[in-house]
Coordinates of C-alpha atoms and ligand atoms in Angstrom, one line a residue:
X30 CA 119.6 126.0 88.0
X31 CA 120.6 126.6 84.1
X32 CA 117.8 127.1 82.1
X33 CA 117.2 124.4 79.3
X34 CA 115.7 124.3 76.4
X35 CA 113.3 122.4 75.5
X36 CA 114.6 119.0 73.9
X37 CA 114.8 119.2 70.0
X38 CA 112.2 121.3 68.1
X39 CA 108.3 120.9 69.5
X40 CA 106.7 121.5 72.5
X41 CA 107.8 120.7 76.3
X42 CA 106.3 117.1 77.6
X43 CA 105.6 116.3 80.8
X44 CA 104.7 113.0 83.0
X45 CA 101.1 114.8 84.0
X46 CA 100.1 111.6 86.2
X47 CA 101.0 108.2 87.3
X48 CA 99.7 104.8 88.3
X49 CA 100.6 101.6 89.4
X50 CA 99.6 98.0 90.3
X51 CA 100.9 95.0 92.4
X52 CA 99.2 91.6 92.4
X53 CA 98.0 90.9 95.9
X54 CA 99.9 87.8 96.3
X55 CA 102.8 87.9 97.9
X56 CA 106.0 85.5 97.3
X57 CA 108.6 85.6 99.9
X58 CA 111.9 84.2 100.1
X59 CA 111.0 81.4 102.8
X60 CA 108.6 80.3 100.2
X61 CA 110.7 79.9 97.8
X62 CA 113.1 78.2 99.9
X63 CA 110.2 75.5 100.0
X64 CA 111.0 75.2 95.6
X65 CA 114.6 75.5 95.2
X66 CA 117.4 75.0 97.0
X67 CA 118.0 78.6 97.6
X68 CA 118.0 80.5 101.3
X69 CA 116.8 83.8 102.5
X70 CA 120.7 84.7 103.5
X71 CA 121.4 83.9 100.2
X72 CA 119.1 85.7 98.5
X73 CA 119.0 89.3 100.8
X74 CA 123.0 89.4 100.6
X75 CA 123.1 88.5 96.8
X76 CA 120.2 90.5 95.6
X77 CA 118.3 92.9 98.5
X78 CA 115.5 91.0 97.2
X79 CA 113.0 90.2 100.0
X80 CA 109.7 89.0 98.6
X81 CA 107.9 89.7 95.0
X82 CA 104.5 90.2 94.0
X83 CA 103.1 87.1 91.6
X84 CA 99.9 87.4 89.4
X85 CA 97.0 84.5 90.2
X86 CA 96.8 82.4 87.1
X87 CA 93.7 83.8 85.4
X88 CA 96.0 87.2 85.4
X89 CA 97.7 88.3 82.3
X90 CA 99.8 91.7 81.6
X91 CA 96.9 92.9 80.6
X92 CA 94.6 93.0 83.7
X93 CA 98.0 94.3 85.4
X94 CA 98.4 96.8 82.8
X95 CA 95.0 98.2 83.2
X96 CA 94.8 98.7 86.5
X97 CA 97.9 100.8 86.8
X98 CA 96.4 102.2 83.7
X99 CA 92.9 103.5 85.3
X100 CA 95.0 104.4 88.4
X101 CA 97.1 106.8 86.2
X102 CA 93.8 108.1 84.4
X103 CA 91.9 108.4 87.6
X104 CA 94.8 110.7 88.9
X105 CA 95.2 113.0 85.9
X106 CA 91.4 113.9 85.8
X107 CA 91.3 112.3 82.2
X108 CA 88.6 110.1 80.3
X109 CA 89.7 107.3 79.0
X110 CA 88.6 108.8 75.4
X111 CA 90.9 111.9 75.4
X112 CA 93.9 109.2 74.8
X113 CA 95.2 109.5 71.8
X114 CA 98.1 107.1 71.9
X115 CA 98.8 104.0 74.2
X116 CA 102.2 102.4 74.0
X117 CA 102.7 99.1 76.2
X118 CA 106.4 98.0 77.0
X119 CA 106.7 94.3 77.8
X120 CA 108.5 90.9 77.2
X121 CA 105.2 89.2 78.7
X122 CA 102.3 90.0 76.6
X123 CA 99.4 88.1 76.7
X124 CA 99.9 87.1 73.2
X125 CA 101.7 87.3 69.8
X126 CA 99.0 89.3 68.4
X127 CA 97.1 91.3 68.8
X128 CA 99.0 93.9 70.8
X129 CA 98.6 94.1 74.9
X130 CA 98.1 97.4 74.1
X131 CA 94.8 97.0 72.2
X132 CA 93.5 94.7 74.7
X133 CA 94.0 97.5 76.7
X134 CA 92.3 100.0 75.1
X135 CA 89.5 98.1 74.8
X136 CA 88.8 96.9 78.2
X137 CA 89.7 100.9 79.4
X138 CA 87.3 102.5 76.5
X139 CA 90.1 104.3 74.9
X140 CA 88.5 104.3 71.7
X141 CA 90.4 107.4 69.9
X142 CA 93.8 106.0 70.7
X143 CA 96.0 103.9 68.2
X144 CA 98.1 101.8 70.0
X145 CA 101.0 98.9 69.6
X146 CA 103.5 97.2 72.2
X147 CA 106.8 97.8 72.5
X148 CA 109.7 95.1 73.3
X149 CA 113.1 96.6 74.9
X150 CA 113.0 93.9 77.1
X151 CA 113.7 96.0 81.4
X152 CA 114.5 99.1 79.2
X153 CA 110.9 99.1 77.7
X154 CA 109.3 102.0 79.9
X155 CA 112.2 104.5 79.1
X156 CA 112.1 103.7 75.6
X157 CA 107.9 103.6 75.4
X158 CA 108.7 107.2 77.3
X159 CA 110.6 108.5 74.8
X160 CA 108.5 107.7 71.7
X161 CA 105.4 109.4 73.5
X162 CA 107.0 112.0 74.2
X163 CA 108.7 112.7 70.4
X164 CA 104.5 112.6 69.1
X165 CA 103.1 114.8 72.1
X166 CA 106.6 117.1 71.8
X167 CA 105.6 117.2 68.1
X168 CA 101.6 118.2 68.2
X169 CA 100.7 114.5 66.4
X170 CA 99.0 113.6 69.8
X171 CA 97.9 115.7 72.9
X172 CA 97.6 112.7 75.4
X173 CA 99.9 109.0 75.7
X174 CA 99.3 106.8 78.0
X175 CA 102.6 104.7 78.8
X176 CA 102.0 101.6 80.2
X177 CA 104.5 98.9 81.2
X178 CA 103.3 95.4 82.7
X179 CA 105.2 92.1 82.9
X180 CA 103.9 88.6 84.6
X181 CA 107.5 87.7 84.3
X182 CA 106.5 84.3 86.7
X183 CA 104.8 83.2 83.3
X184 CA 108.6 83.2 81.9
X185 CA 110.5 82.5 84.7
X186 CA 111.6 78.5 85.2
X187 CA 111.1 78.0 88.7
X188 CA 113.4 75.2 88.9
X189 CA 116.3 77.8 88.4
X190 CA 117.3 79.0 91.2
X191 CA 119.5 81.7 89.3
X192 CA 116.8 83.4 88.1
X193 CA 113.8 82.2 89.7
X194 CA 113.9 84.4 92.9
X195 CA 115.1 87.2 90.8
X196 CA 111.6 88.1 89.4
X197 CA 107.9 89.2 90.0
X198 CA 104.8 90.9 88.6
X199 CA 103.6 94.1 88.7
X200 CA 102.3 97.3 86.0
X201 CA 103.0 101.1 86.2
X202 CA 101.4 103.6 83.6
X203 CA 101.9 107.3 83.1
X204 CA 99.9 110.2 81.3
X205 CA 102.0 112.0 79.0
X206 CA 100.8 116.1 78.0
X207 CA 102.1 119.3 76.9
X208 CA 101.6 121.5 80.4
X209 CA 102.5 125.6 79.9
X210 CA 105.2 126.7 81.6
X211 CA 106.4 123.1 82.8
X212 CA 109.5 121.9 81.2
X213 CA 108.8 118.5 81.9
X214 CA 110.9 115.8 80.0
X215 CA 114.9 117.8 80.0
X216 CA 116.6 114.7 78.1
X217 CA 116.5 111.0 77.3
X218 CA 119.4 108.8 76.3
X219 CA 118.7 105.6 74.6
X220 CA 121.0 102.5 73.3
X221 CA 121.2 98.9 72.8
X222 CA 124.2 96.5 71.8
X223 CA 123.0 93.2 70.1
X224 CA 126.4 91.9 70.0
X225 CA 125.5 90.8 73.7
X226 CA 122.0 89.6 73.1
X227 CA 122.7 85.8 73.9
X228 CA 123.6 86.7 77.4
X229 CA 119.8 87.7 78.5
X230 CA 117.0 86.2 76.3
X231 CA 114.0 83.9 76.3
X232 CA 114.9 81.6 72.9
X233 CA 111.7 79.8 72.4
X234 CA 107.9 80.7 70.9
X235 CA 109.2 82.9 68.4
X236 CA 110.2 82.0 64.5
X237 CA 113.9 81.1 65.2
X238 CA 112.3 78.3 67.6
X239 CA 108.7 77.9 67.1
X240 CA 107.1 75.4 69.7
X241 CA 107.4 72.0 69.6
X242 CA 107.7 69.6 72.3
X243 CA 111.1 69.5 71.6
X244 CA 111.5 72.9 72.5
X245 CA 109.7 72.4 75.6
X246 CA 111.8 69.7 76.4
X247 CA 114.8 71.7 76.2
X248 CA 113.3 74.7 78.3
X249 CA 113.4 77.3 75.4
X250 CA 110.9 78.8 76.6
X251 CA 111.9 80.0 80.0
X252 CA 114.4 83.2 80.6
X253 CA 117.6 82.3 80.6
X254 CA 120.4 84.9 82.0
X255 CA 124.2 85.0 82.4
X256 CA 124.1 86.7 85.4
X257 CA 127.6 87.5 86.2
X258 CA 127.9 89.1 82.6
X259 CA 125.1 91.0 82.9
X260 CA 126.3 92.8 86.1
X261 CA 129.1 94.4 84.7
X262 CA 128.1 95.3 82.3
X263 CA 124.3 96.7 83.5
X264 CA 126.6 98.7 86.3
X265 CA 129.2 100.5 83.9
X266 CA 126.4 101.2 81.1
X267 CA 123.9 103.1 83.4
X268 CA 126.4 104.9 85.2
X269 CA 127.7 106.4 81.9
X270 CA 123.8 106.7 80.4
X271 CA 123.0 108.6 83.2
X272 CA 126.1 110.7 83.1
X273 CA 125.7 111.3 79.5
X274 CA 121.5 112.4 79.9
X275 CA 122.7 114.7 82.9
X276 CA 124.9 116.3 80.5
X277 CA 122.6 116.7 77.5
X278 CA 120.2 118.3 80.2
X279 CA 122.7 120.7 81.2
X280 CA 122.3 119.6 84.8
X281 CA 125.0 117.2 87.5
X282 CA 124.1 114.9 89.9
X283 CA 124.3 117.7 92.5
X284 CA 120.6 118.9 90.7
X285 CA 119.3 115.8 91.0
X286 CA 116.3 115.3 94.2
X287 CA 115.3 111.6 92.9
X288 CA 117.0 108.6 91.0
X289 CA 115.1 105.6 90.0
X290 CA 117.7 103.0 88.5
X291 CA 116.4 99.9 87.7
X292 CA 115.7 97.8 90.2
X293 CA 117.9 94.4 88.9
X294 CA 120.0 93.7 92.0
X295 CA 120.8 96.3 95.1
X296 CA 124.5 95.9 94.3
X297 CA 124.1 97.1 90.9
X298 CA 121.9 100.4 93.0
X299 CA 124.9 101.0 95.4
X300 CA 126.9 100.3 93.0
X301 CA 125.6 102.5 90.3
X302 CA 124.3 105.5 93.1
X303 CA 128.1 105.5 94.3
X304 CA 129.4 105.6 90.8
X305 CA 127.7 108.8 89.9
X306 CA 127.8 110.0 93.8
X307 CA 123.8 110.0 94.1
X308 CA 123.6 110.1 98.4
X309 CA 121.5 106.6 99.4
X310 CA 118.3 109.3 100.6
X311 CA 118.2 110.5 96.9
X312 CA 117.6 107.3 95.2
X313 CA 114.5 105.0 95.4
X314 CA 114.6 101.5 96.1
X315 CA 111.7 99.5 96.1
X316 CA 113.3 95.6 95.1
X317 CA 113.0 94.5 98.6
X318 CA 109.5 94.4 98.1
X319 CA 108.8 93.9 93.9
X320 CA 111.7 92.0 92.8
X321 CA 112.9 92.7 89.5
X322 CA 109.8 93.7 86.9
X323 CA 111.4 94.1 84.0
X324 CA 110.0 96.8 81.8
X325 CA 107.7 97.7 85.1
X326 CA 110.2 98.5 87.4
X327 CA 111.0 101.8 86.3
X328 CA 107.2 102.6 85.8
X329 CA 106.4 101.2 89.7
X330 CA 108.9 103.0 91.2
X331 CA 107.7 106.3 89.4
X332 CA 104.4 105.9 90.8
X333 CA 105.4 104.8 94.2
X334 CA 108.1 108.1 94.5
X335 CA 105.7 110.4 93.5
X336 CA 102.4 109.1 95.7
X337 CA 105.0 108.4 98.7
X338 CA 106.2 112.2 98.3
X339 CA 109.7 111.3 97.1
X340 CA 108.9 113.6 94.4
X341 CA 108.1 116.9 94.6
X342 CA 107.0 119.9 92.2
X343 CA 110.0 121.3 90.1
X344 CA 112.0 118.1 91.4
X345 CA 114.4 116.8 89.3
X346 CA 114.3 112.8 88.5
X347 CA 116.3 111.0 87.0
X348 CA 115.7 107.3 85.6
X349 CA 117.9 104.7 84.3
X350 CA 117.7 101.3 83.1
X351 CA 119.4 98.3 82.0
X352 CA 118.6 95.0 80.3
X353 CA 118.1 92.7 77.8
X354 CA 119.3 93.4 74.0
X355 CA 121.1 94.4 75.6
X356 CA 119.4 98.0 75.5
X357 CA 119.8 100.9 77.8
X358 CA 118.7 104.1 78.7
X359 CA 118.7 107.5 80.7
X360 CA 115.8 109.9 81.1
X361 CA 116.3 113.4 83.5
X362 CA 112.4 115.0 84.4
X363 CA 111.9 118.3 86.1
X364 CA 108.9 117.4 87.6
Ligands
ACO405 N1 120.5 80.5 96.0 C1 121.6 80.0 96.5 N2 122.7 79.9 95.7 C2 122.6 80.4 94.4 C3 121.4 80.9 93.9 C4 120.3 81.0 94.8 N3 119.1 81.5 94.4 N4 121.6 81.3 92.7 C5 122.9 81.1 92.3 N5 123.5 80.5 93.4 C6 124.9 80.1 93.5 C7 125.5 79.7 92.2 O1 125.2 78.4 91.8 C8 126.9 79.9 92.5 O2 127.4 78.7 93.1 P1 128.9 78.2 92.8 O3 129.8 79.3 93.2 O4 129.0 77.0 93.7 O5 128.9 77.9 91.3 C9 127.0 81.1 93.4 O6 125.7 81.1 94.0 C10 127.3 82.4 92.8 O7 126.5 82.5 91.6 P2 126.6 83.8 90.7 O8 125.7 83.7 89.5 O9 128.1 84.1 90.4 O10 126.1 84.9 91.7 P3 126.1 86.4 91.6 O11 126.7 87.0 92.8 O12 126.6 87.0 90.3 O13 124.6 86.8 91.7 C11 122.8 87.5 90.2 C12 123.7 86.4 90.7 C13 121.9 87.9 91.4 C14 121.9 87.0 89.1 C15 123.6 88.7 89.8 O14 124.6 88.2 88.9 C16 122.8 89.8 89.1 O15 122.0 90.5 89.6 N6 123.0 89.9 87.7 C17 122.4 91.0 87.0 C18 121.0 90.8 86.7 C19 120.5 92.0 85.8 O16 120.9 93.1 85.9 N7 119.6 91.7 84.9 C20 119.2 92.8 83.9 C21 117.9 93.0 83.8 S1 116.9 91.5 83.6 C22 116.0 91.7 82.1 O17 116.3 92.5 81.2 C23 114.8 90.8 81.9

């Protein structure tokens, strides 16, 4: 393998740990064949999409976040006070303000991390990634926790059957150091293209539309997606982000022992995993089981690679994601 350098001036970062979290309740498709008129042909063949976690009620992104976030400390040795940083990617906080993030920290003890959300809609964990690892690369912090959670059934309008069984809930959270003599994180490509912003978005709560029963009347605040759109495009972008982070890496799909694409639709996978020429036993699926997450995806699938033994020591990984913005992004790990 060609030796890389580390990426831009600093030090080498790498993913030291990882954690995740599931609701225990389970949503399958013969339930929600019961709520919409939808059928479990329909949905397997359209989307690979089996069943989805959802959060109970008295659950927010928060108690999701936390859990995969305790999981992740728990497996990199680490007290909650060493954490210097906490970034949390979602489109489902808990609320406006304050942050996710700080609710986090509170309820984990983090107390010498600053901390903030970050919004780049399913693209979120790549992008909350990539800003940890510019500060740890740079010697501002030692230790970021990454954390993305989404209780995207808070957004969802479950009288669309377009988008309704398209969805679930889940958290994933990684531990971000500088190790010696790991090269850790090789490359990261990132983009976005508002130009095509009206075709994924949730229009209601914020300043444009504040609430108002007439906003509620009009469903404003429930995700609304052109779905059709958003395939083509989500399929040509990641193939060519993933190309491009490859490249800047120095390294071809040939290197490559795991790919976690976003887990949006199993068409866009095989679509995508043919594209680049990524053999079905190299990349991870798990959307049979979790639905689309959103910012989580990325950060579940992580998780469950790595504890399931998909990924091993000095593997290479590569991750890319699709969505809203419409933003994108690559990311290539030795691991
Ligand atoms: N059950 C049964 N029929 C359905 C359902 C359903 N749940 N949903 C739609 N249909 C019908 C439609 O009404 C339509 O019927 P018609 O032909 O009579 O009009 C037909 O099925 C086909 O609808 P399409 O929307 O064209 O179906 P498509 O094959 O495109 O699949 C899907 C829809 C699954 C949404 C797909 O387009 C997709 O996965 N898009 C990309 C999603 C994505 O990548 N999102 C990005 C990330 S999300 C984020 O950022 C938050």
């Amino acid at each position: 393998m060609p030796s890389v350098p580390a990426p831009g001036p600093g030090r080498s970062v790498s993913v030291i740990a990882t954690g995740s979290y599931l609701p225990d309740r389970v949503l399958s498709n013969a339930d929600l064949e019961k709520m919409v008129e939808t059928s479990d042909e329909w949905i397997v063949s359209r989307t690979g999409i089996r069943e989805r976690r959802i959060a109970l009620p008295g659950q927010a992104t928060s108690d999701l976040g936390l859990e995969a976030s305790r999981r992740a400390l728990a497996q990199a040795g680490i007290a909650a006070e060493e954490v210097e940083m906490i970034i949390v990617a979602t489109i489902t906080p808990d609320m406006f303000f304050p942050s996710t993030a700080c609710l986090i920290q509170h309820a984990l003890g983090a107390k010498n991390a600053f901390c903030f959300d970050m919004e780049a809609a399913c693209s979120g964990y790549l992008y909350a990634i990539e800003i940890a690892h510019r500060f740890v690369a740079s010697g501002t912090v030692n230790t970021a926790l990454v954390v993305a959670a989404e209780k995207m059934s808070s957004i969802v309008d479950w009288k669309d059957r377009s988008t309704c069984v398209l969805f679930g809930d889940g958290a994933g959270a990684a531990v971000l150091r500088s190790r010696p003599g790991e090269r850790g994180i090789l490359s990261s490509v990132l983009g976005a293209d508002g130009s095509l912003s009206h075709l994924l978005s949730l229009p209601g709560g914020g300043s444009r539309h504040p609430p108002t029963l007439q906003t509620i009347s009009d469903g404003l605040h429930t995700l609304k997606m052109a779905g059709r759109e958003v395939f083509k495009h989500a399929v040509n972008t990641m193939s060519s982000a993933a190309t491009e982070a490859l490249r800047r890496a120095g390294l071809t799909v040939a290197d490559v022992a795991c790919m976690i694409p976003h887990q949006a639709n199993q068409r866009i996978i095989s679509a995508i995993a043919g594209k680049l020429g990524v053999p079905d036993a190299n990349c991870f699926v798990n959307i049979d089981k979790c639905g689309n997450m959103s910012a989580a995806s990325l950060a579940v699938g992580l998780d469950q690679a790595v504890r399931t033994g998909r990924i091993r020591k000095k593997d290479i990984v590569l991750m890319v994601v699709f969505g809203g913005g419409f933003t994108w992004g690559a990311t290539v790990i030795e691991w």
